[in-house]
mmCIF file of C-alpha atoms and ligand atoms in Angstrom:
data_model
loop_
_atom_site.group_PDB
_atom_site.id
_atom_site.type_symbol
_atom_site.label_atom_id
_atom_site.label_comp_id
_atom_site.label_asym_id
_atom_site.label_seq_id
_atom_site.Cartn_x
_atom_site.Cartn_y
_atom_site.Cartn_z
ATOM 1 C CA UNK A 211 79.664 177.222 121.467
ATOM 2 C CA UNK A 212 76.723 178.568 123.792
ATOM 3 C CA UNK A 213 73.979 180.530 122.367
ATOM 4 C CA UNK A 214 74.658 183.451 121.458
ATOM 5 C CA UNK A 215 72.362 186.249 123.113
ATOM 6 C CA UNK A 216 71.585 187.902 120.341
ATOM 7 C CA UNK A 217 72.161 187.137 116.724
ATOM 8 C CA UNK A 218 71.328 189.115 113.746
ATOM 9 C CA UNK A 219 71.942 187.627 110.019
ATOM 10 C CA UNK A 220 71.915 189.358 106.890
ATOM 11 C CA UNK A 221 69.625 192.164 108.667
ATOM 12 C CA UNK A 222 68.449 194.509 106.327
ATOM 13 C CA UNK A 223 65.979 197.494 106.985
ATOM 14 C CA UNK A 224 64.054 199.207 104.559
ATOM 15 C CA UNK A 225 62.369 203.176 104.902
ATOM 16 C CA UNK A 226 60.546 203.783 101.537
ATOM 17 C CA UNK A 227 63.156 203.925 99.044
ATOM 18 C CA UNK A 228 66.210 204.708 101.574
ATOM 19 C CA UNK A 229 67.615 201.222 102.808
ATOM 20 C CA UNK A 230 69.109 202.268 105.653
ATOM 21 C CA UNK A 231 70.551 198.784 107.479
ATOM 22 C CA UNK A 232 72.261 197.218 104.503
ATOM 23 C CA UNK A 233 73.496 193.492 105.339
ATOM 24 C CA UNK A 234 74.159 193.421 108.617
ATOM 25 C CA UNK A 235 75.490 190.229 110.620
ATOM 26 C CA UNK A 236 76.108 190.603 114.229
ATOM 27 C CA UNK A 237 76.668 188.625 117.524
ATOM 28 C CA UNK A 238 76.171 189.162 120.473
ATOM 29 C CA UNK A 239 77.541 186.817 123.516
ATOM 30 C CA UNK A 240 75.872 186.478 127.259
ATOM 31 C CA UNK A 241 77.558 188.435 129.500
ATOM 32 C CA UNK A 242 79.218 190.865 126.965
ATOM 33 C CA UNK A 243 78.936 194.645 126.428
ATOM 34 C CA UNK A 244 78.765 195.477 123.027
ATOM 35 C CA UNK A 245 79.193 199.076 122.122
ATOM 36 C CA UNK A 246 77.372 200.837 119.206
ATOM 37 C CA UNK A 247 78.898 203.883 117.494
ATOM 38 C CA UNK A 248 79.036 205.498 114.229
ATOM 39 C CA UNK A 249 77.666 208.860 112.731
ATOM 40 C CA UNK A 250 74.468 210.129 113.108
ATOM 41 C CA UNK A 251 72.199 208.810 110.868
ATOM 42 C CA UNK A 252 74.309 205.458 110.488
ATOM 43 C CA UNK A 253 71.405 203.412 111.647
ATOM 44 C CA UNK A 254 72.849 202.915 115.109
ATOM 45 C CA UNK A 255 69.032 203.486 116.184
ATOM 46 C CA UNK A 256 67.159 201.528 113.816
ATOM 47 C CA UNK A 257 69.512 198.356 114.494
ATOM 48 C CA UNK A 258 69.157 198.516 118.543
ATOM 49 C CA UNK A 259 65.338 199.050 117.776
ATOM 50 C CA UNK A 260 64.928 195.615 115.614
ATOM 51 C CA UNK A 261 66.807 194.012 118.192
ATOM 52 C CA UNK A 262 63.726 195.050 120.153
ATOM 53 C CA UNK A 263 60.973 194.503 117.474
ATOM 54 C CA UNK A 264 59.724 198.244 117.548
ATOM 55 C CA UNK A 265 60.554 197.660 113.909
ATOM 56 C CA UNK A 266 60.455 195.113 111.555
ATOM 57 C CA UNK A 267 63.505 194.034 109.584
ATOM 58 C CA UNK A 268 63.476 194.302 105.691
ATOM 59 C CA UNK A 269 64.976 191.189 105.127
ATOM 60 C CA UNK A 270 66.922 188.788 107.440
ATOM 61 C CA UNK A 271 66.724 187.532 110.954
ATOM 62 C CA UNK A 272 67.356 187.982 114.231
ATOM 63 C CA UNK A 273 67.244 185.813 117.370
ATOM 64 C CA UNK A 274 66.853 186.221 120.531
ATOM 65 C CA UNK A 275 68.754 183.446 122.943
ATOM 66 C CA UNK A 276 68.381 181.218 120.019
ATOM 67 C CA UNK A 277 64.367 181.828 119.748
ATOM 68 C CA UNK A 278 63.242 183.976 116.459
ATOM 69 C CA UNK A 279 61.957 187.178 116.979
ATOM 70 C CA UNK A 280 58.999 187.868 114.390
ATOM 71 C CA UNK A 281 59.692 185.599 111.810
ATOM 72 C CA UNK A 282 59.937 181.989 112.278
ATOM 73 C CA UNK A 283 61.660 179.551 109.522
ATOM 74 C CA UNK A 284 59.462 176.504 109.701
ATOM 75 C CA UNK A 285 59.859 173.792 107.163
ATOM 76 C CA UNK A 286 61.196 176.084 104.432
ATOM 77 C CA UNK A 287 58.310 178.287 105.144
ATOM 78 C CA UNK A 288 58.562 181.980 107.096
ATOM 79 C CA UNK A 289 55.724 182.855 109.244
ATOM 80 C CA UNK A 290 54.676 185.367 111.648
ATOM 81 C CA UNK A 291 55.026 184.941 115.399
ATOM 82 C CA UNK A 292 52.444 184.342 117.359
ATOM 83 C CA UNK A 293 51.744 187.094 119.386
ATOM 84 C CA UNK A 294 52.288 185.165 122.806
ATOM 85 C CA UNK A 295 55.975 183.773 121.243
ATOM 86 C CA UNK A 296 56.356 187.396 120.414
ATOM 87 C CA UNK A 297 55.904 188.339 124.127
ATOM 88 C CA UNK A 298 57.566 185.376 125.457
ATOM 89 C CA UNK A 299 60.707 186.658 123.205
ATOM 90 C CA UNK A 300 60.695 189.930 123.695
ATOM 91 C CA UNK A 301 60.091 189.891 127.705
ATOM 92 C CA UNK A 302 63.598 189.179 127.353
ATOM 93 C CA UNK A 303 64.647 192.203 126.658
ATOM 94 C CA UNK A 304 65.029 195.767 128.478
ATOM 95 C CA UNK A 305 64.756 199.057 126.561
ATOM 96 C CA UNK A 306 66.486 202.573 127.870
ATOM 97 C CA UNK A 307 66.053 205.663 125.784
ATOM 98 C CA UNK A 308 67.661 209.044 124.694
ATOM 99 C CA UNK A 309 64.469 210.581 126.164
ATOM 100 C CA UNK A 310 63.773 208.593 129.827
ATOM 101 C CA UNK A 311 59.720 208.899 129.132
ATOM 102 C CA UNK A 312 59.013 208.318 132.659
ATOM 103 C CA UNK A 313 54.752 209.234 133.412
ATOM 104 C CA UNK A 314 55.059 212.711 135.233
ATOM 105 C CA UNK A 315 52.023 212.233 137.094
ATOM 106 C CA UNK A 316 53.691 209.054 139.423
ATOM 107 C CA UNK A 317 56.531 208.563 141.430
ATOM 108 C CA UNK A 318 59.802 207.070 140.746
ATOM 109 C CA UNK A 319 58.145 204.103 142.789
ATOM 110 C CA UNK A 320 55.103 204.391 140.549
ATOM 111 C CA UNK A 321 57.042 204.652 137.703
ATOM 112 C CA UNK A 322 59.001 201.276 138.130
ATOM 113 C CA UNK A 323 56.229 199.481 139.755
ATOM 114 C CA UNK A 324 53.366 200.507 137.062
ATOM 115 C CA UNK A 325 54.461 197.740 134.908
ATOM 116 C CA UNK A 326 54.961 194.994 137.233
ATOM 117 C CA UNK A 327 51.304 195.184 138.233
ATOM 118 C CA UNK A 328 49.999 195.628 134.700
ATOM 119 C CA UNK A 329 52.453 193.484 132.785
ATOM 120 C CA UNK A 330 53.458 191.096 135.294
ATOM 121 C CA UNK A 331 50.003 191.424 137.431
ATOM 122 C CA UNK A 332 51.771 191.561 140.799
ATOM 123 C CA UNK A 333 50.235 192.949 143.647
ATOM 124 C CA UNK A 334 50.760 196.842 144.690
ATOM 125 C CA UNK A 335 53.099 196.162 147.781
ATOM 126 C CA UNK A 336 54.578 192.856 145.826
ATOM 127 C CA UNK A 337 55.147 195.557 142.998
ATOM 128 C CA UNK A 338 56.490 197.972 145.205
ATOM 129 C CA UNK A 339 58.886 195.847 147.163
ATOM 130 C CA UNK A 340 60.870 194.726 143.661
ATOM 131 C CA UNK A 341 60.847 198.477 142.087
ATOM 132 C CA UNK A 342 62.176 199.558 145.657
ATOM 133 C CA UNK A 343 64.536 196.633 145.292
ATOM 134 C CA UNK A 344 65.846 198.477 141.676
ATOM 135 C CA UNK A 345 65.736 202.166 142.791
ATOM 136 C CA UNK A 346 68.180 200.706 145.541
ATOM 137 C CA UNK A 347 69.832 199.416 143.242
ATOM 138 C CA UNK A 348 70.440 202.728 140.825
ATOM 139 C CA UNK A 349 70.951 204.738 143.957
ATOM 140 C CA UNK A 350 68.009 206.215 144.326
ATOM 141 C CA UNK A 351 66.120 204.891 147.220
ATOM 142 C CA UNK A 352 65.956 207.746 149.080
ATOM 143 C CA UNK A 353 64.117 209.177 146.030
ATOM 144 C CA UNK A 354 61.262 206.892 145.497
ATOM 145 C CA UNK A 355 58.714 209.266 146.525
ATOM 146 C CA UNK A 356 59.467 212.436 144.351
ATOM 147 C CA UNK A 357 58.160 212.987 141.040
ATOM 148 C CA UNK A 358 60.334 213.418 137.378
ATOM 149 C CA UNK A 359 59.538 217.340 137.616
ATOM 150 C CA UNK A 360 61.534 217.110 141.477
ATOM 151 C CA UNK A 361 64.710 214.904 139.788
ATOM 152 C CA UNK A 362 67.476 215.860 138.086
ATOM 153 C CA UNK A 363 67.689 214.460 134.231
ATOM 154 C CA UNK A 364 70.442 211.529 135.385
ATOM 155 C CA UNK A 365 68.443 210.548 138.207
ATOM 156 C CA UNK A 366 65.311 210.181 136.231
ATOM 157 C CA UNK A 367 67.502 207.753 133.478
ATOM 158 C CA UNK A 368 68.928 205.908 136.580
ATOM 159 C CA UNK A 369 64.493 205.689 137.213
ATOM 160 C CA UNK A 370 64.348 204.577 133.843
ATOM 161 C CA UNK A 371 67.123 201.788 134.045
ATOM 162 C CA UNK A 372 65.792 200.797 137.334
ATOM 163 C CA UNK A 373 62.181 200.406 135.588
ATOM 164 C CA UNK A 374 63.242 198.137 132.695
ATOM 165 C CA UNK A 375 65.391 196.496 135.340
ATOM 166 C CA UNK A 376 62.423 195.536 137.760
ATOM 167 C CA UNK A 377 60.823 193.216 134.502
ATOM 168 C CA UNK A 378 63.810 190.954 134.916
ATOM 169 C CA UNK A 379 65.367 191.120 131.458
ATOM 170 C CA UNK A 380 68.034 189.065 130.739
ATOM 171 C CA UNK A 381 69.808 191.781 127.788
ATOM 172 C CA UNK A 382 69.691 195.525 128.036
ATOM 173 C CA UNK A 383 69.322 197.662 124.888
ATOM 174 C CA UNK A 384 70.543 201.432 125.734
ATOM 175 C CA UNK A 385 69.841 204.430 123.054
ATOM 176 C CA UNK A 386 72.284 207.000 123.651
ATOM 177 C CA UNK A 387 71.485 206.912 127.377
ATOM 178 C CA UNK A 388 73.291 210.033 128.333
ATOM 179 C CA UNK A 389 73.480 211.873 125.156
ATOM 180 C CA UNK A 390 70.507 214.485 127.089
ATOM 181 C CA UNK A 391 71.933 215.100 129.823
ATOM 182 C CA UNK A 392 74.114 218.126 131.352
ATOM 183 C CA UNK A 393 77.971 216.660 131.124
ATOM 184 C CA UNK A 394 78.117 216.582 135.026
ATOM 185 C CA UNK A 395 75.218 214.257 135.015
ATOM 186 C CA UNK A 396 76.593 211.263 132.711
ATOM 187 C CA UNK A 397 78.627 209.611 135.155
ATOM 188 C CA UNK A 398 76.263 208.869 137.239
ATOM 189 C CA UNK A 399 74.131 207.269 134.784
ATOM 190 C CA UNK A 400 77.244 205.706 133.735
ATOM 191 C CA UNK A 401 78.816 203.995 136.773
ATOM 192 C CA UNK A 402 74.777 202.473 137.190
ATOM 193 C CA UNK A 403 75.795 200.913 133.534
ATOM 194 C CA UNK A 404 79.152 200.090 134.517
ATOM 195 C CA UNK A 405 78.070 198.091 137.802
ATOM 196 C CA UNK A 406 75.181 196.399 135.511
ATOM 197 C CA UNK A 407 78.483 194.977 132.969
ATOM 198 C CA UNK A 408 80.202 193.786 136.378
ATOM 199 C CA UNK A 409 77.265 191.820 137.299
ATOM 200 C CA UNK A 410 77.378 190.092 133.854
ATOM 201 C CA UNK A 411 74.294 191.538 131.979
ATOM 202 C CA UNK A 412 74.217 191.397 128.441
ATOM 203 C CA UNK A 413 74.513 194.402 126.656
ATOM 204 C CA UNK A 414 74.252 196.580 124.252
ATOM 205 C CA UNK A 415 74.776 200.495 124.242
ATOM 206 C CA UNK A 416 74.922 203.504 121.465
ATOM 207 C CA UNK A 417 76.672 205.791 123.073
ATOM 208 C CA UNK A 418 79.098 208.531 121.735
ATOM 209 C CA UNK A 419 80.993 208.206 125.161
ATOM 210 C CA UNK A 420 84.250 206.478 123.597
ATOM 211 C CA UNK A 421 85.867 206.512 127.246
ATOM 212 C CA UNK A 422 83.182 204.792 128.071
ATOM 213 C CA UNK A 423 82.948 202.602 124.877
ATOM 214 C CA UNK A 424 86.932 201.563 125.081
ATOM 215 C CA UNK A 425 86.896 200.663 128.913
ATOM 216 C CA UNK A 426 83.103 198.961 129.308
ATOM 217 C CA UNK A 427 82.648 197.621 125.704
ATOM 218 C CA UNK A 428 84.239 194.008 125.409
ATOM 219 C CA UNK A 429 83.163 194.218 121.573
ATOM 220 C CA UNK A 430 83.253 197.357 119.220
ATOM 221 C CA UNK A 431 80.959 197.948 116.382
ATOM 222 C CA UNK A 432 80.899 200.686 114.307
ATOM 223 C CA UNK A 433 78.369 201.602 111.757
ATOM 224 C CA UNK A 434 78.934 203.893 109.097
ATOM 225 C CA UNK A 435 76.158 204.760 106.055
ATOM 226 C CA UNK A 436 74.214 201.495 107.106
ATOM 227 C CA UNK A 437 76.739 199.231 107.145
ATOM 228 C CA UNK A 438 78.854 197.291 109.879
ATOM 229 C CA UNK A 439 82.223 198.287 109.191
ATOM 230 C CA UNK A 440 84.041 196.502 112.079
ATOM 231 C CA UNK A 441 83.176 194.410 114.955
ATOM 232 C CA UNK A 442 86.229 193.900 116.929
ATOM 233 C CA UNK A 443 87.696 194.267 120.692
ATOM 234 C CA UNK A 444 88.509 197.606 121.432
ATOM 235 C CA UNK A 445 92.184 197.318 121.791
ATOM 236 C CA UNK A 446 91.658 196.350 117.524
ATOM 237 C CA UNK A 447 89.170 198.470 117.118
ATOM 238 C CA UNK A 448 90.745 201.274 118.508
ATOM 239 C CA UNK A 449 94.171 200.805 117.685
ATOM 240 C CA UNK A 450 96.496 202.809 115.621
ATOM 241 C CA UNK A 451 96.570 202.709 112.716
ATOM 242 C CA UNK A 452 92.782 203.489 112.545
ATOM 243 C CA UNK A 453 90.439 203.362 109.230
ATOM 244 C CA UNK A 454 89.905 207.343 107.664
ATOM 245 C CA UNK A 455 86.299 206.612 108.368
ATOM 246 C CA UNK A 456 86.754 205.914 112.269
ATOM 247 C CA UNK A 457 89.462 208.330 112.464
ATOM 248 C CA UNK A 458 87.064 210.758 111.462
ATOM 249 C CA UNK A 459 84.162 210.387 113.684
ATOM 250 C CA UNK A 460 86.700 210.168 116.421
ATOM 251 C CA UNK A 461 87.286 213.448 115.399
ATOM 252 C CA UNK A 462 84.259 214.622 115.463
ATOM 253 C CA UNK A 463 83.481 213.050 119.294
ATOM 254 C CA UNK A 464 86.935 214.066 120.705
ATOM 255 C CA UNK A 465 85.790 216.022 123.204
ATOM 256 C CA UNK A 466 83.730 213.418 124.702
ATOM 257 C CA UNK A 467 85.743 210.923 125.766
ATOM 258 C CA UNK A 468 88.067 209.864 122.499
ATOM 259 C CA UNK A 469 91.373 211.772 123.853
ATOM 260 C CA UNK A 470 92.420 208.743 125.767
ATOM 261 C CA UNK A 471 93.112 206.844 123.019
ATOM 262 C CA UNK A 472 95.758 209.471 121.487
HETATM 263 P P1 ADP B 130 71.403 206.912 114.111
HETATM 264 O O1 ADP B 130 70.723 206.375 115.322
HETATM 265 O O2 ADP B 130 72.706 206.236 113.804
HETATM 266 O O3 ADP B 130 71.573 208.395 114.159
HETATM 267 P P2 ADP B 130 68.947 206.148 112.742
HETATM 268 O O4 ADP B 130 68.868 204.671 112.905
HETATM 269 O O5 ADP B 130 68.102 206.962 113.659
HETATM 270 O O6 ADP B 130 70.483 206.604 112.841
HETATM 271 O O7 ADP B 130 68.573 206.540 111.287
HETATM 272 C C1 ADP B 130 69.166 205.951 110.133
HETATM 273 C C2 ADP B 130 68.519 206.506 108.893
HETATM 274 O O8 ADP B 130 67.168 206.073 108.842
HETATM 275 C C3 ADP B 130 68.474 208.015 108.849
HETATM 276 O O9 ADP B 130 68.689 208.404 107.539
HETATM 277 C C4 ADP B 130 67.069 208.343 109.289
HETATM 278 O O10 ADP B 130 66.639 209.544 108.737
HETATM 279 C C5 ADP B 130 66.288 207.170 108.753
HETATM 280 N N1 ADP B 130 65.093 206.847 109.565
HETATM 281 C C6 ADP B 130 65.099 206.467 110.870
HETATM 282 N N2 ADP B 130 63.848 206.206 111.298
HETATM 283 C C7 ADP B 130 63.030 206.425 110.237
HETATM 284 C C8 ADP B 130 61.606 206.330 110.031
HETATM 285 N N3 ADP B 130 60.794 205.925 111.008
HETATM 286 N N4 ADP B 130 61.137 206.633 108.811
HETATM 287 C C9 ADP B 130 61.949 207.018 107.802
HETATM 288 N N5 ADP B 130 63.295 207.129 107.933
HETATM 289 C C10 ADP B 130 63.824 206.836 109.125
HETATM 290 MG MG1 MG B 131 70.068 207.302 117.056
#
């Protein structure tokens, strides 16, 4: 057995007196898409955002390519992370958002290559030649130049994936990439997504897109009140006879996407 990209035992998360992640055991392998879905307010969010330490599990663990992220098990003791094995860790990972949060005062190009030079300290054309490199990539080359105010809202998340692209991560966390967009601009975004799973890049997705969910996803999970009800392919998953639970939020998300699997 490799290492598993991401792993996440007994993960439970904590706000005030609501536990909202309740036991949750999870893996993820390189090179697979793994596809989030569930209600709202299942925790879809919260989970995807532990797996990027912007916040702190209750209880449990996760790991990142085998290394611990936050909370190290040393000799029967748990301690923090240092903050520099906290970096190293999480430098791993790539973060895309509901919301793309781009800065509205710089470019697409300034956009991607802001963090290279302050993260990575590359120089400005060094900087400029790898977002370039990524806006290529996403399609938008011819677009480097115009500010968020002059793109549409899929070209500015195709900005967004190319700037968490350009730090080199080697898994991709995506919140409900799409869900702002018009409906005629979610392809786009997601053919950039379904080129990144061809290449082999871990990852993982919310999404309510089920058409995109059944034909992408290699794995399945689907969250309901907190807890991982089932983690499966999506031929299983998906199959008839399906769970009341699942059968109902595919009820509820028919329209996007879930009437190919009548
Ligand atoms: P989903 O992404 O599946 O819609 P979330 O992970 O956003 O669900 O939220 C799960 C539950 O946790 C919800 O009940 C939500 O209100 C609650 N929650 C999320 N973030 C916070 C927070 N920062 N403080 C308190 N409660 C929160
Ligand atoms: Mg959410």
């Amino acid at each position: 057995m490799t290492t598993p990209a991401i792993s996440v035992t007994k993960l439970s998360k904590r706000f005030g007196e609501t536990l909202v992640l309740k036991d949750i055991d999870l893996e993820v392998q390189k090179g697979e898409v793994t596809c989030l879905i569930g209600p709202s307010g299942s925790g879809k969010s919260t989970l995807l955002r532990c797996m990027a330490f912007l916040e702190e599990a209750t209880a449990g663990m996760i790991r990142i390519e085998g290394s611990p992220l936050g909370m190290i098990e040393e000799g029967g003791k748990r301690r923090r992370q240092s903050a520099a094995e906290l970096r190293a860790t999480r430098s791993k990972i790539g973060m895309v958002f509901q919301q793309f949060n781009l800065w509205p005062h710089m470019t697409a190009l300034g956009n991607v290559s802001a963090a290279l030079r302050r993260v990575r300290g590359l120089s400005r054309s060094e900087a400029e030649q790898r977002a370039m490199d990524q806006l290529t990539k996403v399609g938008l080359a011819e677009r480097a130049g115009h500010y968020p105010s002059q793109l549409s809202g899929g070209q500015q998340q195709r900005v967004a994936i190319a700037r968490a692209l350009a730090l080199e991560p080697t898994i991709m966390l995506f919140d409900e990439p799409t869900s702002a967009l018009d409906p005629e601009l979610t392809g786009e975004v997601l053919n950039v997504m379904r080129r990144l799973a061809d290449e082999g890049m871990t990852m993982v997705v919310v999404t309510h897109e089920i058409g995109f969910a059944a034909s992408v996803g290699n794995r399945i999970c689907f969250l309901d009140q907190g807890r991982l009800l089932f983690h499966d392919s999506p031929e299983k998953v998906f199959a008839a006879p399906r769970s009341p639970r699942l059968e109902q939020f595919l009820d509820t998300y028919l329209d996007r996407g879930a009437a190919m699997l009548k």
